[in-house]
XYZ file of C-alpha atoms in Angstrom:
201
model
C 25.627 28.104 13.178
C 28.906 28.851 11.489
C 27.877 28.817 7.835
C 31.303 30.034 6.734
C 32.967 26.924 8.104
C 30.205 24.682 6.858
C 30.340 26.020 3.299
C 34.038 25.323 2.826
C 34.524 21.897 1.202
C 37.321 20.974 3.592
C 35.178 21.915 6.601
C 32.022 20.223 5.433
C 31.493 17.666 8.146
C 28.607 15.645 9.388
C 29.082 17.492 12.670
C 28.001 20.776 11.051
C 25.025 19.202 9.323
C 23.943 17.167 12.310
C 23.453 20.307 14.369
C 19.859 21.359 14.054
C 17.598 23.867 15.692
C 15.318 22.106 18.097
C 12.585 24.676 18.493
C 10.204 26.307 15.991
C 10.495 30.118 14.962
C 8.688 33.154 16.306
C 9.616 35.753 13.719
C 6.388 36.497 11.848
C 4.908 39.862 12.752
C 1.136 40.239 12.603
C -0.587 43.333 11.235
C -2.427 45.548 13.708
C -5.726 43.914 12.758
C -4.341 40.476 13.511
C -2.061 41.216 16.465
C -4.754 40.706 19.078
C -5.844 37.417 17.522
C -2.518 35.609 17.268
C 0.981 35.274 18.731
C 4.071 33.575 17.320
C 6.644 30.710 17.870
C 9.182 28.232 14.895
C 12.309 25.283 13.825
C 15.530 21.825 12.771
C 17.041 18.286 12.377
C 16.524 13.809 9.800
C 16.346 8.826 4.984
C 12.908 9.028 3.824
C 11.261 5.736 4.311
C 8.878 6.407 1.458
C 9.835 7.379 -2.067
C 6.297 8.388 -2.995
C 6.223 11.559 -0.891
C 4.585 14.343 -2.868
C 5.018 17.997 -2.021
C 3.309 19.612 -5.002
C 0.560 20.663 -2.629
C 2.510 19.774 0.512
C 0.534 16.590 0.865
C 1.644 14.456 3.759
C 1.854 10.672 3.316
C -1.135 8.707 4.557
C 0.823 7.329 7.493
C 1.132 10.873 8.873
C -2.547 11.715 8.544
C -5.365 11.142 10.960
C -8.758 9.684 10.048
C -10.382 12.538 11.939
C -8.399 15.173 10.060
C -10.649 18.162 9.476
C -8.359 20.237 7.242
C -10.487 19.542 4.195
C -12.709 22.469 5.175
C -13.005 25.308 2.694
C -10.197 27.824 3.298
C -11.363 31.267 4.426
C -12.035 33.842 1.698
C -10.682 36.697 3.791
C -6.859 36.944 3.969
C -7.002 38.261 7.532
C -8.984 35.214 8.682
C -6.552 32.935 6.807
C -3.560 34.523 8.514
C -5.166 34.182 11.947
C -6.021 30.520 11.279
C -2.514 29.822 9.951
C -0.935 31.489 13.005
C -3.111 29.338 15.268
C -2.006 26.201 13.395
C 1.620 27.294 13.656
C 1.326 27.786 17.411
C -0.376 24.389 17.793
C 2.378 22.813 15.694
C 5.071 24.451 17.807
C 3.450 23.232 21.022
C 3.136 19.693 19.624
C 6.760 19.768 18.469
C 7.972 20.839 21.900
C 5.928 18.003 23.418
C 7.507 15.509 21.000
C 4.213 14.887 19.180
C 5.575 15.107 15.645
C 2.480 13.695 13.944
C 0.320 16.484 15.362
C 3.014 19.046 14.540
C 3.090 17.891 10.896
C -0.686 18.067 10.682
C -0.813 21.571 12.176
C 1.932 22.982 9.955
C 0.308 21.401 6.895
C -3.099 22.842 7.787
C -1.600 26.301 8.212
C 0.097 26.016 4.830
C -3.111 24.826 3.170
C -5.037 27.806 4.539
C -2.486 30.309 3.190
C -1.672 28.816 -0.209
C -4.666 30.394 -2.015
C -3.317 33.825 -1.018
C 0.127 33.232 -2.547
C -0.671 31.877 -5.995
C 2.344 32.199 -8.303
C 4.224 33.706 -5.343
C 2.148 36.903 -5.488
C 1.038 37.042 -1.851
C 1.843 39.931 0.449
C 4.940 39.860 2.634
C 3.042 38.715 5.724
C 1.551 35.701 3.902
C 4.934 34.776 2.412
C 6.714 35.111 5.746
C 4.195 32.899 7.520
C 4.279 30.329 4.701
C 8.082 30.226 4.934
C 7.898 29.646 8.679
C 5.304 26.888 8.342
C 7.248 25.161 5.570
C 10.635 25.326 7.284
C 9.031 23.994 10.466
C 7.357 21.208 8.498
C 10.692 20.381 6.874
C 12.301 20.140 10.310
C 9.611 17.817 11.667
C 9.852 15.557 8.605
C 13.601 15.388 9.223
C 13.021 14.435 12.863
C 10.735 11.645 11.624
C 13.516 10.482 9.276
C 11.439 11.486 6.246
C 14.456 13.025 4.559
C 13.057 13.225 1.032
C 9.952 14.960 2.322
C 12.108 17.291 4.409
C 14.176 18.166 1.343
C 11.119 18.698 -0.845
C 9.258 20.878 1.668
C 12.359 23.043 2.134
C 12.461 23.297 -1.662
C 8.877 24.601 -1.628
C 9.945 27.275 0.858
C 12.814 28.214 -1.451
C 10.318 28.744 -4.284
C 8.929 31.595 -2.175
C 12.327 32.978 -1.148
C 15.370 31.426 -2.884
C 17.743 33.082 -0.392
C 15.969 31.955 2.791
C 18.827 30.776 4.989
C 16.709 28.527 7.176
C 15.198 26.724 4.153
C 18.648 26.359 2.565
C 19.969 24.865 5.789
C 17.003 22.504 6.164
C 17.412 21.274 2.616
C 21.168 20.891 3.132
C 20.814 18.655 6.193
C 18.198 16.534 4.401
C 20.399 16.265 1.302
C 23.316 15.207 3.495
C 21.218 12.389 4.973
C 20.208 11.381 1.441
C 23.886 11.083 0.511
C 24.074 14.173 -1.697
C 26.897 16.041 0.039
C 27.708 18.143 -3.031
C 24.198 19.633 -3.260
C 24.158 20.115 0.503
C 27.446 22.006 0.251
C 25.991 24.196 -2.528
C 22.978 25.083 -0.354
C 25.257 26.012 2.537
C 27.354 28.208 0.238
C 24.158 29.965 -0.916
C 23.154 30.452 2.723
C 26.564 31.926 3.488
C 26.256 34.336 0.564
C 22.807 35.424 1.784
C 23.927 35.908 5.398
C 27.731 36.078 5.624
C 27.650 36.802 9.372
C 25.365 33.891 10.305
């Protein structure tokens, strides 16, 4: 992605913002204790059809949930177990995304996020928890975009930016969602911030 070209007002085209990663990320390293239990994979592209989307707790609208959803279980008390569970959910989400099963991908990414959230209260989690949360949230934002849930995509990317305000992937995800929502100026601002964070990207 040429963020330099995208961030310039005269170069800000729908062509730049319509390009999106089409595969989820694999950049979260596991600690030695977790390495044997999990592997990685992550990521992009979508006018929200619902204006009642809520992302305060990354809740997914009812039409994206399954009656048999079992994510209401008590999250693990041990951070290591939570990370392993979240990595498993991320991998399941990535596999579902690659298969075109966006509903399952949303559910998996949301479950992974729900498991980790207790370990990052007030953004105080360790780097591994934050990194995995960022990956899950940027992936979730991408899937919402693919489902044309642009407001949800924007809001989930915003949640990722609460963890890391300079996260280029989250800035890009929010920018493409903002563009679809008709807010080209805010999208441009996010792309400029992304360019400042990673001038060579």
